[in-house]
Structure formats: C-alpha cells, structure tokens
C-alpha cells in the first residue's frame, strides 16, 4: 500500500462517526467466528446492497445508489433479506390475509414460498450459520467490513469475501460536513466530495491477506467493462472479479480471473431462474481448488 493511500485511509477512519452498537456487533461477530471458524468449515462474508453518503451530520439528505441487495442476498440464498427471494415486494400486505377478526392465513400462491423462507431462515439463524450485520452509510459499511475481515483473518484461505455491495466512490468527510440541515435559501449548493479510499487494497494486504477474495465491477458502458474488471483483478490481486453491466446484471456476468474470462448466464433453478446460482457454484469450486492449493 502506498503512503498516500495509507493517509487517505487513516483520515477516513479518523473522521468517521463512531459506529453505533460497535460492542454489540463485535460480540455477535466473535460468537459467529467461534462457532463457525473451525476445522475445515468455510465461511463467506457477503456484502450486499448499497452505501449512502450523508450530506449533513444530523442527516436529512444523503446520496444513494441503485443497488437493491438482490445479488448478495440471492447468492446467500435470499434477496433483499436472505430467504425472502420468492416473496413479493410487500410481503405483509400481499402474502397474508385475515380470515376473520382473529385469524390470519398465508394467501395462495405464496403459501409454499413463505413457509420455505420462514423454515430456511429459522434453520440458518438457529444453527448460527447466518449472521446479518446491517449498514446504511459508507462509514458504517467500511467500519463493519474491517471488523469482519480482521475477525476472519485467522481462518486463512477458508474465508471468502464476496463483495457485491455497490460502495460509494465519493463521500463528504464527517469533519467538513454541515451539522444541521443545509438551508435551501442560500442558492446553488457547492459541496466537495472526497474519494473513498480503495479499501480492496487494504483488505488484500492487511485485513485478510490470504482469504479468497471476489470483488464486483459494475459499468454502464459495455466497452470498458472487461478492461476495468481486468485492471481491478490485477491491481488488487483478486481471485476473481465479477464484471456486470447495469442493464443486464441479472442475465449475465463475466468472471474475470488472472487467466480466464468466463461468461455465466441466468439458469433455471428450483427457486426460479437466476444468475447467482451458477455463479456461486463456479466460485465455490474455485474456492475449493484455492484451499487445496494453499495446502490448508
Ligand atoms: C455489483 O456490481 C453488483 O453485482 C450489483 C448488484 C450492485 C450490480 P443489486 O444489488 O445489484 O442486485 O441490485 N456490485 C459492485 C459494484 C461496485 O461498486 N464495484 C466497485 C466498482 O465498480 C468496486 S468495489 O468500482
């Protein structure tokens, strides 16, 4: 890591507002690690959804992005929330109906999907194999990612990072941010956004240097997508970069490694039809080979 990146990272963390519930998150994380990071069991950190950039400390407005969280959650089994993939957008209203004043029942055709989602979700949580750590802002995301990565370091090559969250590229440093709601009476708004430091580099070199790392590259211009993915793969020594285009991201992705470019297309599965299932299968195989090669 060069020293200018080092100081950008330092000032990002220095200026970030302290994570609320830090101790609670650490406790859950330690519990999860103790239960799961042992023997030959593999553990994956899936990041999903998007991060926001607050514009005021007492935040009224923020910059957001398009990410829905589908990719990460569907890859974990689930969607916007794992295990709710096959449910409609508003499950409470659409999946349930009152039969009389006291009783509620699951409506058809959602009955099977709801039952399966509830069963699988309970089993994952009860078995201690699923830990969800929600985040909203870029500050929360990067602080939690650091905590998770450092906690998984001892699991070496059996830990995988699957970084599907759409992470803000620019942010307003906390100490240069207005405290109160920005007033609209003062004319056009000038605001300086600083570049978010490239955390993939720190993840690779410091937080979890021997983990299996998959990052995602999103572009809207197909002409530059593969070059950018290739560059990211080499620059951050990713085991693979999953390249996707905004409009076709649920139809096809290209997995870029140091020696291959593999197209993965949407495939029919029991839960419907998606691109995550074949993608995850491919990456799980690659992870197995990686563990074998690391002699772990
Ligand atoms: C992705 O490219 C994801 O596949 C999507 C998934 C965000 C497109 P949805 O959540 O969408 O299912 O709606 N994620 C990574 C995007 C990103 O920010 N990558 C950075 C970049 O492109 C590198 S870390 O520079």
Short mmCIF file of C-alpha atoms and ligand atoms in Angstrom, two decimals:
data_model
loop_
_atom_site.label_atom_id
_atom_site.label_comp_id
_atom_site.label_asym_id
_atom_site.label_seq_id
_atom_site.Cartn_x
_atom_site.Cartn_y
_atom_site.Cartn_z
CA UNK A 1 0.00 0.00 0.00
CA UNK A 2 1.47 3.41 -0.91
CA UNK A 3 1.69 6.13 1.71
CA UNK A 4 -0.90 8.42 0.12
CA UNK A 5 -3.47 5.60 0.25
CA UNK A 6 -2.39 4.98 3.84
CA UNK A 7 -3.12 8.58 4.81
CA UNK A 8 -6.45 8.64 2.92
CA UNK A 9 -7.50 5.55 4.86
CA UNK A 10 -6.29 6.99 8.11
CA UNK A 11 -8.29 10.17 7.60
CA UNK A 12 -11.37 8.21 6.52
CA UNK A 13 -11.41 6.19 9.75
CA UNK A 14 -10.30 9.10 11.91
CA UNK A 15 -13.14 11.27 10.69
CA UNK A 16 -15.83 8.56 10.61
CA UNK A 17 -18.52 8.89 13.29
CA UNK A 18 -18.13 6.07 15.81
CA UNK A 19 -20.14 3.02 14.88
CA UNK A 20 -23.29 2.75 16.97
CA UNK A 21 -23.58 -0.66 18.57
CA UNK A 22 -19.89 -1.39 17.95
CA UNK A 23 -19.66 -3.58 21.05
CA UNK A 24 -22.83 -5.47 20.18
CA UNK A 25 -21.59 -6.12 16.64
CA UNK A 26 -18.23 -7.30 17.94
CA UNK A 27 -19.91 -9.65 20.36
CA UNK A 28 -22.10 -11.21 17.66
CA UNK A 29 -19.12 -11.46 15.36
CA UNK A 30 -16.97 -13.19 17.97
CA UNK A 31 -19.76 -15.63 18.71
CA UNK A 32 -20.15 -16.37 14.99
CA UNK A 33 -16.41 -16.81 14.49
CA UNK A 34 -16.11 -19.15 17.47
CA UNK A 35 -18.94 -21.29 16.21
CA UNK A 36 -18.02 -21.37 12.53
CA UNK A 37 -14.33 -20.66 12.01
CA UNK A 38 -13.06 -24.08 12.94
CA UNK A 39 -11.85 -27.20 11.19
CA UNK A 40 -12.47 -27.35 7.50
CA UNK A 41 -15.65 -25.28 7.56
CA UNK A 42 -15.70 -22.41 5.10
CA UNK A 43 -17.04 -19.01 5.90
CA UNK A 44 -18.09 -16.30 3.48
CA UNK A 45 -18.57 -12.60 4.05
CA UNK A 46 -21.15 -11.41 1.53
CA UNK A 47 -21.62 -7.68 1.18
CA UNK A 48 -24.85 -6.61 -0.38
CA UNK A 49 -26.94 -3.56 -1.24
CA UNK A 50 -25.58 -0.03 -1.45
CA UNK A 51 -23.99 2.51 0.86
CA UNK A 52 -25.26 6.06 1.38
CA UNK A 53 -23.26 9.26 1.75
CA UNK A 54 -24.78 11.62 4.31
CA UNK A 55 -24.67 15.31 3.45
CA UNK A 56 -25.38 16.58 6.97
CA UNK A 57 -24.27 15.19 10.32
CA UNK A 58 -27.87 15.33 11.56
CA UNK A 59 -28.71 13.68 8.31
CA UNK A 60 -31.74 14.88 6.39
CA UNK A 61 -30.31 14.30 2.92
CA UNK A 62 -27.94 11.72 1.53
CA UNK A 63 -26.58 10.44 -1.78
CA UNK A 64 -27.70 6.93 -2.54
CA UNK A 65 -27.24 4.45 -5.36
CA UNK A 66 -29.37 2.00 -7.28
CA UNK A 67 -28.31 -1.27 -5.61
CA UNK A 68 -31.21 -3.36 -4.36
CA UNK A 69 -29.25 -6.01 -2.48
CA UNK A 70 -30.60 -8.74 -4.72
CA UNK A 71 -27.21 -10.06 -5.82
CA UNK A 72 -25.71 -10.56 -2.39
CA UNK A 73 -28.83 -11.92 -0.82
CA UNK A 74 -29.73 -14.26 -3.68
CA UNK A 75 -26.16 -15.55 -3.53
CA UNK A 76 -26.53 -16.22 0.20
CA UNK A 77 -29.95 -17.70 -0.52
CA UNK A 78 -32.38 -14.95 -0.16
CA UNK A 79 -32.78 -11.48 -1.56
CA UNK A 80 -33.16 -8.04 -0.13
CA UNK A 81 -33.18 -10.04 3.03
CA UNK A 82 -31.85 -13.58 2.78
CA UNK A 83 -34.61 -16.18 2.42
CA UNK A 84 -37.21 -13.79 1.10
CA UNK A 85 -36.28 -14.09 -2.54
CA UNK A 86 -39.52 -15.57 -3.76
CA UNK A 87 -41.72 -13.20 -1.79
CA UNK A 88 -43.35 -10.11 -3.30
CA UNK A 89 -42.10 -6.59 -2.55
CA UNK A 90 -44.60 -6.03 0.21
CA UNK A 91 -44.95 -9.46 1.82
CA UNK A 92 -47.03 -8.29 4.76
CA UNK A 93 -49.81 -6.98 2.57
CA UNK A 94 -49.51 -9.40 -0.32
CA UNK A 95 -48.78 -12.73 1.40
CA UNK A 96 -51.22 -12.64 4.30
CA UNK A 97 -54.95 -12.20 4.66
CA UNK A 98 -57.32 -12.03 7.57
CA UNK A 99 -59.86 -14.86 7.56
CA UNK A 100 -61.79 -13.28 10.41
CA UNK A 101 -61.05 -10.82 13.19
CA UNK A 102 -58.65 -13.15 14.99
CA UNK A 103 -57.02 -15.26 12.32
CA UNK A 104 -54.52 -14.61 9.59
CA UNK A 105 -53.59 -17.05 6.85
CA UNK A 106 -51.00 -17.17 4.10
CA UNK A 107 -52.55 -16.42 0.73
CA UNK A 108 -52.11 -18.57 -2.32
CA UNK A 109 -49.93 -18.67 -4.37
CA UNK A 110 -47.41 -17.56 -1.73
CA UNK A 111 -48.06 -20.29 0.79
CA UNK A 112 -45.18 -22.63 -0.14
CA UNK A 113 -42.66 -19.83 -0.70
CA UNK A 114 -43.49 -18.15 2.62
CA UNK A 115 -43.26 -21.41 4.54
CA UNK A 116 -39.96 -22.31 2.90
CA UNK A 117 -38.49 -18.84 3.55
CA UNK A 118 -39.52 -18.96 7.21
CA UNK A 119 -38.26 -22.52 7.70
CA UNK A 120 -34.91 -21.97 6.00
CA UNK A 121 -34.32 -18.65 7.67
CA UNK A 122 -35.05 -20.08 11.13
CA UNK A 123 -32.78 -23.04 10.46
CA UNK A 124 -29.90 -20.79 9.35
CA UNK A 125 -30.23 -18.46 12.33
CA UNK A 126 -30.82 -21.23 14.87
CA UNK A 127 -27.80 -23.15 13.52
CA UNK A 128 -25.70 -19.99 13.98
CA UNK A 129 -24.58 -20.13 10.35
CA UNK A 130 -26.09 -16.81 9.26
CA UNK A 131 -25.10 -13.50 10.81
CA UNK A 132 -26.63 -10.37 9.28
CA UNK A 133 -24.89 -7.09 10.02
CA UNK A 134 -26.93 -4.23 8.54
CA UNK A 135 -25.32 -0.97 7.41
CA UNK A 136 -26.57 2.19 5.73
CA UNK A 137 -23.78 4.72 5.30
CA UNK A 138 -20.34 4.35 3.75
CA UNK A 139 -18.92 4.98 7.25
CA UNK A 140 -20.83 2.07 8.75
CA UNK A 141 -20.06 -0.23 5.84
CA UNK A 142 -16.29 0.25 5.91
CA UNK A 143 -16.04 0.03 9.67
CA UNK A 144 -18.04 -3.20 9.74
CA UNK A 145 -16.12 -4.66 6.79
CA UNK A 146 -12.87 -4.00 8.61
CA UNK A 147 -14.16 -5.69 11.78
CA UNK A 148 -15.37 -8.73 9.84
CA UNK A 149 -12.20 -9.03 7.77
CA UNK A 150 -9.91 -8.82 10.77
CA UNK A 151 -12.06 -11.35 12.66
CA UNK A 152 -11.89 -13.80 9.76
CA UNK A 153 -8.12 -13.40 9.25
CA UNK A 154 -7.31 -16.43 11.39
CA UNK A 155 -9.49 -18.58 9.14
CA UNK A 156 -6.99 -18.03 6.33
CA UNK A 157 -7.86 -19.41 2.90
CA UNK A 158 -11.16 -20.90 4.09
CA UNK A 159 -12.61 -17.43 4.40
CA UNK A 160 -14.15 -15.94 1.29
CA UNK A 161 -15.09 -12.32 0.63
CA UNK A 162 -17.87 -11.83 -1.91
CA UNK A 163 -18.07 -8.09 -2.25
CA UNK A 164 -21.30 -7.45 -4.12
CA UNK A 165 -22.29 -4.22 -2.37
CA UNK A 166 -22.25 -1.09 -4.51
CA UNK A 167 -19.94 1.07 -2.45
CA UNK A 168 -19.92 4.87 -2.75
CA UNK A 169 -16.89 6.21 -4.60
CA UNK A 170 -17.12 9.71 -3.11
CA UNK A 171 -18.05 10.97 0.33
CA UNK A 172 -18.21 14.09 2.48
CA UNK A 173 -15.70 13.78 5.34
CA UNK A 174 -17.52 13.92 8.64
CA UNK A 175 -15.47 16.83 9.97
CA UNK A 176 -16.19 19.01 6.92
CA UNK A 177 -19.91 18.15 6.88
CA UNK A 178 -22.60 20.65 7.91
CA UNK A 179 -24.01 19.72 11.28
CA UNK A 180 -27.55 20.92 10.64
CA UNK A 181 -29.90 20.66 7.69
CA UNK A 182 -28.45 22.58 4.75
CA UNK A 183 -30.65 25.57 4.05
CA UNK A 184 -32.11 25.96 0.57
CA UNK A 185 -32.34 29.78 0.73
CA UNK A 186 -28.66 30.31 0.06
CA UNK A 187 -28.76 29.46 -3.65
CA UNK A 188 -26.99 26.63 -5.51
CA UNK A 189 -25.22 24.10 -3.36
CA UNK A 190 -21.46 23.68 -3.71
CA UNK A 191 -20.10 20.67 -1.96
CA UNK A 192 -16.74 18.94 -2.16
CA UNK A 193 -16.81 15.17 -2.23
CA UNK A 194 -13.60 13.33 -1.45
CA UNK A 195 -12.68 9.99 -2.98
CA UNK A 196 -13.39 6.96 -0.80
CA UNK A 197 -10.05 5.20 -0.29
CA UNK A 198 -9.65 1.92 -2.17
CA UNK A 199 -10.30 -0.49 0.63
CA UNK A 200 -9.83 -3.54 -1.58
CA UNK A 201 -6.15 -2.83 -1.37
CA UNK A 202 -6.13 -2.81 2.45
CA UNK A 203 -8.36 -5.87 2.59
CA UNK A 204 -5.84 -7.69 0.42
CA UNK A 205 -2.67 -6.53 2.08
CA UNK A 206 -3.62 -6.14 5.73
CA UNK A 207 -7.03 -7.23 6.90
CA UNK A 208 -7.30 -10.66 5.31
CA UNK A 209 -4.28 -11.27 3.08
CA UNK A 210 -4.77 -14.98 2.47
CA UNK A 211 -8.53 -15.11 2.11
CA UNK A 212 -10.26 -15.93 -1.20
CA UNK A 213 -11.44 -12.56 -2.49
CA UNK A 214 -14.11 -11.86 -5.08
CA UNK A 215 -14.98 -8.29 -5.97
CA UNK A 216 -17.58 -6.98 -8.40
CA UNK A 217 -17.15 -4.41 -11.13
CA UNK A 218 -20.15 -2.55 -12.41
CA UNK A 219 -20.22 -0.37 -15.51
CA UNK A 220 -22.93 1.02 -17.75
CA UNK A 221 -20.64 1.11 -20.79
CA UNK A 222 -20.02 -2.44 -22.04
CA UNK A 223 -16.95 -1.28 -23.98
CA UNK A 224 -14.91 -0.56 -20.86
CA UNK A 225 -16.30 -3.21 -18.52
CA UNK A 226 -13.88 -6.06 -19.13
CA UNK A 227 -10.80 -3.82 -19.19
CA UNK A 228 -11.80 -2.27 -15.89
CA UNK A 229 -12.51 -5.68 -14.35
CA UNK A 230 -9.15 -6.93 -15.61
CA UNK A 231 -7.38 -3.94 -14.13
CA UNK A 232 -9.10 -4.36 -10.76
CA UNK A 233 -8.26 -8.07 -10.72
CA UNK A 234 -4.56 -7.36 -11.26
CA UNK A 235 -4.29 -4.25 -9.15
CA UNK A 236 -5.93 -5.73 -6.06
CA UNK A 237 -4.86 -9.34 -6.72
CA UNK A 238 -8.45 -10.52 -6.54
CA UNK A 239 -9.03 -14.23 -7.03
CA UNK A 240 -11.80 -13.15 -9.39
CA UNK A 241 -13.67 -10.03 -10.37
CA UNK A 242 -17.28 -10.47 -11.40
CA UNK A 243 -17.99 -8.00 -14.19
CA UNK A 244 -21.55 -6.89 -14.80
CA UNK A 245 -23.38 -4.29 -16.76
CA UNK A 246 -26.19 -2.36 -15.11
CA UNK A 247 -28.96 -3.33 -17.52
CA UNK A 248 -28.06 -6.98 -17.98
CA UNK A 249 -26.77 -7.72 -14.48
CA UNK A 250 -29.49 -10.26 -13.80
CA UNK A 251 -28.95 -12.04 -17.13
CA UNK A 252 -25.20 -12.44 -17.42
CA UNK A 253 -21.97 -11.78 -15.54
CA UNK A 254 -18.38 -12.41 -16.62
CA UNK A 255 -15.99 -13.89 -14.10
CA UNK A 256 -12.53 -12.46 -14.74
CA UNK A 257 -9.54 -14.29 -13.22
CA UNK A 258 -5.83 -13.91 -13.94
CA UNK A 259 -6.10 -16.35 -16.83
CA UNK A 260 -9.77 -16.60 -17.89
CA UNK A 261 -12.96 -14.75 -18.68
CA UNK A 262 -15.94 -16.99 -18.01
CA UNK A 263 -19.45 -15.98 -19.00
CA UNK A 264 -22.14 -17.07 -16.53
CA UNK A 265 -25.73 -16.81 -17.69
CA UNK A 266 -29.08 -16.92 -15.94
CA UNK A 267 -30.14 -20.51 -15.28
CA UNK A 268 -33.35 -22.16 -14.17
CA UNK A 269 -33.32 -23.33 -10.56
CA UNK A 270 -35.83 -24.64 -8.06
CA UNK A 271 -36.37 -21.15 -6.67
CA UNK A 272 -36.89 -19.68 -10.14
CA UNK A 273 -34.31 -18.58 -12.57
CA UNK A 274 -31.19 -16.64 -11.71
CA UNK A 275 -27.57 -15.97 -12.45
CA UNK A 276 -26.46 -16.21 -8.81
CA UNK A 277 -26.88 -19.97 -8.59
CA UNK A 278 -24.43 -20.89 -11.39
CA UNK A 279 -22.14 -18.04 -10.29
CA UNK A 280 -21.96 -19.27 -6.72
CA UNK A 281 -21.39 -22.87 -7.93
CA UNK A 282 -18.44 -21.76 -10.03
CA UNK A 283 -16.92 -19.69 -7.23
CA UNK A 284 -17.37 -22.44 -4.65
CA UNK A 285 -15.43 -24.81 -6.96
CA UNK A 286 -12.70 -22.23 -7.40
CA UNK A 287 -12.56 -21.71 -3.66
CA UNK A 288 -12.12 -25.48 -3.14
CA UNK A 289 -9.21 -25.50 -5.56
CA UNK A 290 -7.74 -22.47 -3.83
CA UNK A 291 -7.90 -24.19 -0.42
CA UNK A 292 -6.29 -27.33 -1.87
CA UNK A 293 -3.51 -25.25 -3.41
CA UNK A 294 -2.92 -23.43 -0.16
CA UNK A 295 -2.38 -26.84 1.50
CA UNK A 296 -4.69 -25.81 4.30
C1 LIG B 1 -22.09 -5.17 -8.25
O1 LIG B 1 -21.60 -4.99 -9.33
C2 LIG B 1 -23.39 -5.95 -8.05
O2 LIG B 1 -23.47 -7.02 -8.92
C3 LIG B 1 -24.65 -5.04 -8.19
C4 LIG B 1 -25.87 -5.88 -7.82
C5 LIG B 1 -24.54 -3.85 -7.23
C6 LIG B 1 -24.77 -4.57 -9.63
P1 LIG B 1 -28.31 -5.47 -6.92
O3 LIG B 1 -27.84 -5.21 -5.50
O4 LIG B 1 -27.05 -5.12 -7.89
O5 LIG B 1 -28.66 -6.92 -7.15
O6 LIG B 1 -29.39 -4.50 -7.35
N1 LIG B 1 -21.50 -4.69 -7.12
C7 LIG B 1 -20.26 -3.96 -7.07
C8 LIG B 1 -20.38 -2.57 -7.53
C9 LIG B 1 -19.19 -1.73 -7.14
O7 LIG B 1 -19.37 -0.75 -6.50
N2 LIG B 1 -17.98 -2.10 -7.53
C10 LIG B 1 -16.84 -1.21 -7.40
C11 LIG B 1 -16.59 -0.63 -8.77
O8 LIG B 1 -17.28 -1.00 -9.75
C12 LIG B 1 -15.65 -2.00 -6.97
S1 LIG B 1 -15.76 -2.49 -5.29
O9 LIG B 1 -15.69 0.22 -8.90
#
